[in-house]
Coordinates of C-alpha atoms in Angstrom, one line a residue:
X1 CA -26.9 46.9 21.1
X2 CA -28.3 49.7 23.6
X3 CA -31.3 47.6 24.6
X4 CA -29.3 44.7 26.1
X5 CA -27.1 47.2 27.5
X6 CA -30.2 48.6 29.8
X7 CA -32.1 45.6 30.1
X8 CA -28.8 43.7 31.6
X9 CA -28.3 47.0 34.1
X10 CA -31.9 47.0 35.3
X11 CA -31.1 43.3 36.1
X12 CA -33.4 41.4 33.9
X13 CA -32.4 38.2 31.9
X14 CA -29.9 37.2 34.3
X15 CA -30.2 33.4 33.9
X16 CA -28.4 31.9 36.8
X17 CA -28.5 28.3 35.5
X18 CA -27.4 26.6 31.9
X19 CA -29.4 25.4 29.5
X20 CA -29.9 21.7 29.7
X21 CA -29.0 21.9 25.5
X22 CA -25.9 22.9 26.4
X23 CA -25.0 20.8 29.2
X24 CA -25.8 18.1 27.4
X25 CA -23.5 18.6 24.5
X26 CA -20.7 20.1 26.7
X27 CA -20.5 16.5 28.2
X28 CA -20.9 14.6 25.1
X29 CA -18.2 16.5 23.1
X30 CA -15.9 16.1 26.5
X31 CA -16.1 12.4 26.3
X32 CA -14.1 12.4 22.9
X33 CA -11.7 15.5 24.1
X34 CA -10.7 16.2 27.3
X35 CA -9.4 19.4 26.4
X36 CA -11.9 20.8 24.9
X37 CA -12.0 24.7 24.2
X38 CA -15.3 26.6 23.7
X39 CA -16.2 30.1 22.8
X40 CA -19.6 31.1 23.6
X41 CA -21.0 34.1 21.4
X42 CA -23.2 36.5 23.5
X43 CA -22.9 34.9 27.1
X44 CA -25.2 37.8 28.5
X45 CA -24.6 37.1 32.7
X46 CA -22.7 33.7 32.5
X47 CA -24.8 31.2 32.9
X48 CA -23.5 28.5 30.5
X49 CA -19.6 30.0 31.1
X50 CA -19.9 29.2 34.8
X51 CA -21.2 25.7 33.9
X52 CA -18.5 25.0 31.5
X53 CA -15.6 26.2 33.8
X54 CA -16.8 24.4 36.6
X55 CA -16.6 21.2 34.4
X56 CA -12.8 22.4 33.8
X57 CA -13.5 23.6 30.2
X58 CA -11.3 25.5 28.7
X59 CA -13.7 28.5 27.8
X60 CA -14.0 31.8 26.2
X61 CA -17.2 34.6 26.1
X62 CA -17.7 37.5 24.6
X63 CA -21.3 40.0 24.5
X64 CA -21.6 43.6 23.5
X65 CA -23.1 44.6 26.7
X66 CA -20.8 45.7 29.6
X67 CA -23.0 44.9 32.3
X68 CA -23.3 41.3 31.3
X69 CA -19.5 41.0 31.3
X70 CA -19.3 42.4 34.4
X71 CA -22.0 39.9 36.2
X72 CA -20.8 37.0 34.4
X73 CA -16.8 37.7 35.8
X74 CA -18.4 38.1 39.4
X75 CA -20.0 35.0 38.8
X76 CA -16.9 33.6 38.0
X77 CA -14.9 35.2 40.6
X78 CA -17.3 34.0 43.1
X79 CA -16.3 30.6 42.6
X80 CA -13.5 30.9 41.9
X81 CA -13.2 30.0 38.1
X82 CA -11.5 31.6 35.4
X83 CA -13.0 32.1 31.9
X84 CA -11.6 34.7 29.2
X85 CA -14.4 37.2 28.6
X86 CA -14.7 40.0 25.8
X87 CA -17.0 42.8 25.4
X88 CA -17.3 43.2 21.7
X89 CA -19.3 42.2 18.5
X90 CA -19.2 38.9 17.2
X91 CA -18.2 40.2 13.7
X92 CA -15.0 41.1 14.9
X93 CA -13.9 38.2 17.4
X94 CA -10.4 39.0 18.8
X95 CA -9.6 35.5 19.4
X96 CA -6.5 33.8 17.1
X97 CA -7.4 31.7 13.8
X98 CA -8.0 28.3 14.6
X99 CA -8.7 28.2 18.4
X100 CA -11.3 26.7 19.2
X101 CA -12.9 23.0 18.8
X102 CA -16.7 24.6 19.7
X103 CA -18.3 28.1 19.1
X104 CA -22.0 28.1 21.1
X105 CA -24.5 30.3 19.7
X106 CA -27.7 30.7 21.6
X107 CA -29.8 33.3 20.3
X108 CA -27.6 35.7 19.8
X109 CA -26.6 36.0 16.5
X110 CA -30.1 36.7 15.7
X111 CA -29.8 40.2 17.9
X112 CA -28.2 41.4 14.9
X113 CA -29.4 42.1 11.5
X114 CA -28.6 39.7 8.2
X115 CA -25.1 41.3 7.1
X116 CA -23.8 41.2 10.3
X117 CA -24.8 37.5 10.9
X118 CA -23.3 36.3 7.5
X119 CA -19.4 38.6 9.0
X120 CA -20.2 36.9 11.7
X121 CA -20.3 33.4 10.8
X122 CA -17.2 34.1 9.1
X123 CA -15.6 35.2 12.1
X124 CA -16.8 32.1 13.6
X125 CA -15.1 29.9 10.6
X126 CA -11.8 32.0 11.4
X127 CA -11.3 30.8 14.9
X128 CA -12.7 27.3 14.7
X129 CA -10.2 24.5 14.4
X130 CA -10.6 21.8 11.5
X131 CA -13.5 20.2 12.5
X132 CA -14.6 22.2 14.8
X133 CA -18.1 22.4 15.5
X134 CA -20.7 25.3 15.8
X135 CA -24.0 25.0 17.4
X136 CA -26.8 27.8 17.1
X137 CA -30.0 28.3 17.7
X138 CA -31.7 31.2 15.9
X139 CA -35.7 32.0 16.1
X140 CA -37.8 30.7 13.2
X141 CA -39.6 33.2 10.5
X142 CA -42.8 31.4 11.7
X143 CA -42.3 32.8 15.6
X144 CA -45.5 35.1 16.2
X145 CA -43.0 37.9 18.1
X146 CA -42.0 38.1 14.0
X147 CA -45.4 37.7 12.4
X148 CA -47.0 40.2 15.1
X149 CA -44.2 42.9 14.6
X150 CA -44.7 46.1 13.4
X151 CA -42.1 45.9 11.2
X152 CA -41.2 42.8 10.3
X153 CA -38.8 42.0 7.6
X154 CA -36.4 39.4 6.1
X155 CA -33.6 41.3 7.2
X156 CA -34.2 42.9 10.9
X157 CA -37.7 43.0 12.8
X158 CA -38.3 45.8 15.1
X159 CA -41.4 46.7 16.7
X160 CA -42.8 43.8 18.6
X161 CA -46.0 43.9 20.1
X162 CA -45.5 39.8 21.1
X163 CA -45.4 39.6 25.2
X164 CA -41.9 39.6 26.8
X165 CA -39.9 40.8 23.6
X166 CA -41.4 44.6 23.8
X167 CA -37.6 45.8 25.4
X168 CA -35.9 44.5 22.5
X169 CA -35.0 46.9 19.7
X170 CA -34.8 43.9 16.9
X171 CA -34.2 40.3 16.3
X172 CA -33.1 38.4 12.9
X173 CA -36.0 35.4 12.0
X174 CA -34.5 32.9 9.7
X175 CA -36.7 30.9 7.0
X176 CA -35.2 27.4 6.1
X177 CA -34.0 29.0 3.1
X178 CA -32.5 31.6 5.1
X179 CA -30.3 28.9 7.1
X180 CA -29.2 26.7 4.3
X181 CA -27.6 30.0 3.1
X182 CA -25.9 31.6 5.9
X183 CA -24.3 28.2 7.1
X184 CA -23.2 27.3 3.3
X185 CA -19.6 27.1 4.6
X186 CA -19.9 24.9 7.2
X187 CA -20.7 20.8 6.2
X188 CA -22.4 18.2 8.0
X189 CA -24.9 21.2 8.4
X190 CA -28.1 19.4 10.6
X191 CA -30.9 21.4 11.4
X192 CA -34.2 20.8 13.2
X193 CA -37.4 23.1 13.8
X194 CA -38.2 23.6 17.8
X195 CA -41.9 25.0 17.9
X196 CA -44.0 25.1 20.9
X197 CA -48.3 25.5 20.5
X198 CA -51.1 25.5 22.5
X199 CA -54.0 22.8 22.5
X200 CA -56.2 24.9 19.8
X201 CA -52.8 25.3 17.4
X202 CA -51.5 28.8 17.9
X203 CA -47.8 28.8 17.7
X204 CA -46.0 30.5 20.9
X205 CA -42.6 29.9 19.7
X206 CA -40.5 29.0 16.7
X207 CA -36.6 28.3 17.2
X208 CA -34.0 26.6 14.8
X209 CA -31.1 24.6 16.0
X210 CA -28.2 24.0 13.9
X211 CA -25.4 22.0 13.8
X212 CA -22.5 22.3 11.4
X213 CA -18.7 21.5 11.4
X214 CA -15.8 23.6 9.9
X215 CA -14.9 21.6 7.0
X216 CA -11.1 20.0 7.4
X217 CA -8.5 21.7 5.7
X218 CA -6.4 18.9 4.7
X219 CA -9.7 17.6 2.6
X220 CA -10.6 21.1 0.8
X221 CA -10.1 21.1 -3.1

């Protein structure tokens, strides 16, 4: 979208360090393969894509914004790491079927309205292996930047008026409903509610995380 396009170029959101969610499964999934080949869905500058290929991942990237691309491959360059990256949309991933044993999403399906999540996810069914795994984290229907918005709907929310999210031109909140639906093709679907409050109760954020495998070919019908 146009918003992450500017906000990347006037340098904002460039996290320099992974997420310790991340890092922690990246080294738990690496224990039981070796050889293990991720794709991360919106990368934005890199940060998770230089962590994985300096722990000899196998790793792929792709974001809409050019910018990001571009920060994230000097990060890599840098160091001297390789990673394939893609600017593009995540309903049209041009990766092969059946490529990959991990597909990261952190908060960044949500940039994009309902429809495109659900061609998404089937994107993301397309180039997981048997097995594979998905994990994504997508902001909750109960975050205030959704409940404060101007417009907020089950679909898209645009308008916020909720400090630090006034740059960005919309955001997807899911309702529990909402994720038992869009992952319905996945199995061994696990989610859990993140929220974060202060002492008097007011909620400051709202965040799903989700876990589901592709289910194994060999077992279907």
């Amino acid at each position: 979208m146009a918003s992450w396009e500017s906000i990347y170029q006037a340098g904002k959101q460039l996290n320099r360090y992974p997420f310790s969610d991340i890092v922690s499964l990246i080294f738990q999934m690496k224990r039981d393969n070796p050889a293990l080949k991720v794709l991360e869905l919106g990368c934005g500058a890199g940060n998770n894509v230089v962590f994985m290929a300096s722990e000899s991942v196998t790793c792929a990237a792709i974001d809409c914004s050019k910018s990001a691309i571009d920060f994230a491959q000097a990060r890599l360059s840098e160091r001297n790491l390789n990673a394939d990256l893609k600017v593009g949309c995540f309903t049209d991933l041009p990766w092969p079927d059946e490529c990959f044993d991990l597909v990261i999403d952190r908060s960044a399906l949500n940039c994009v309205p309902k429809p495109q999540i659900e061609v998404a996810l089937q994107q993301v069914l397309r180039v997981l292996r048997p097995k594979g795994r998905l994990f994504s984290q997508m902001y909750a229907d109960s975050h205030p930047a959704h409940n404060s918005a101007l417009n907020a709907t089950s679909e898209f929310t645009t308008g916020f008026r909720y400090e630090g999210y006034q740059d960005i031109d919309g955001l997807y909140f899911a309702s529990e409903k909402d994720v038992t639906l869009l992952f319905g093709g996945f199995e061994k679907v696990n989610i859990a509610l993140s929220t974060s409050q202060t002492l008097s109760g007011n909620i400051l954020s709202a965040q799903w995380s989700i876990s589901a495998f592709k289910p194994d070919t060999d077992q279907v019908g």
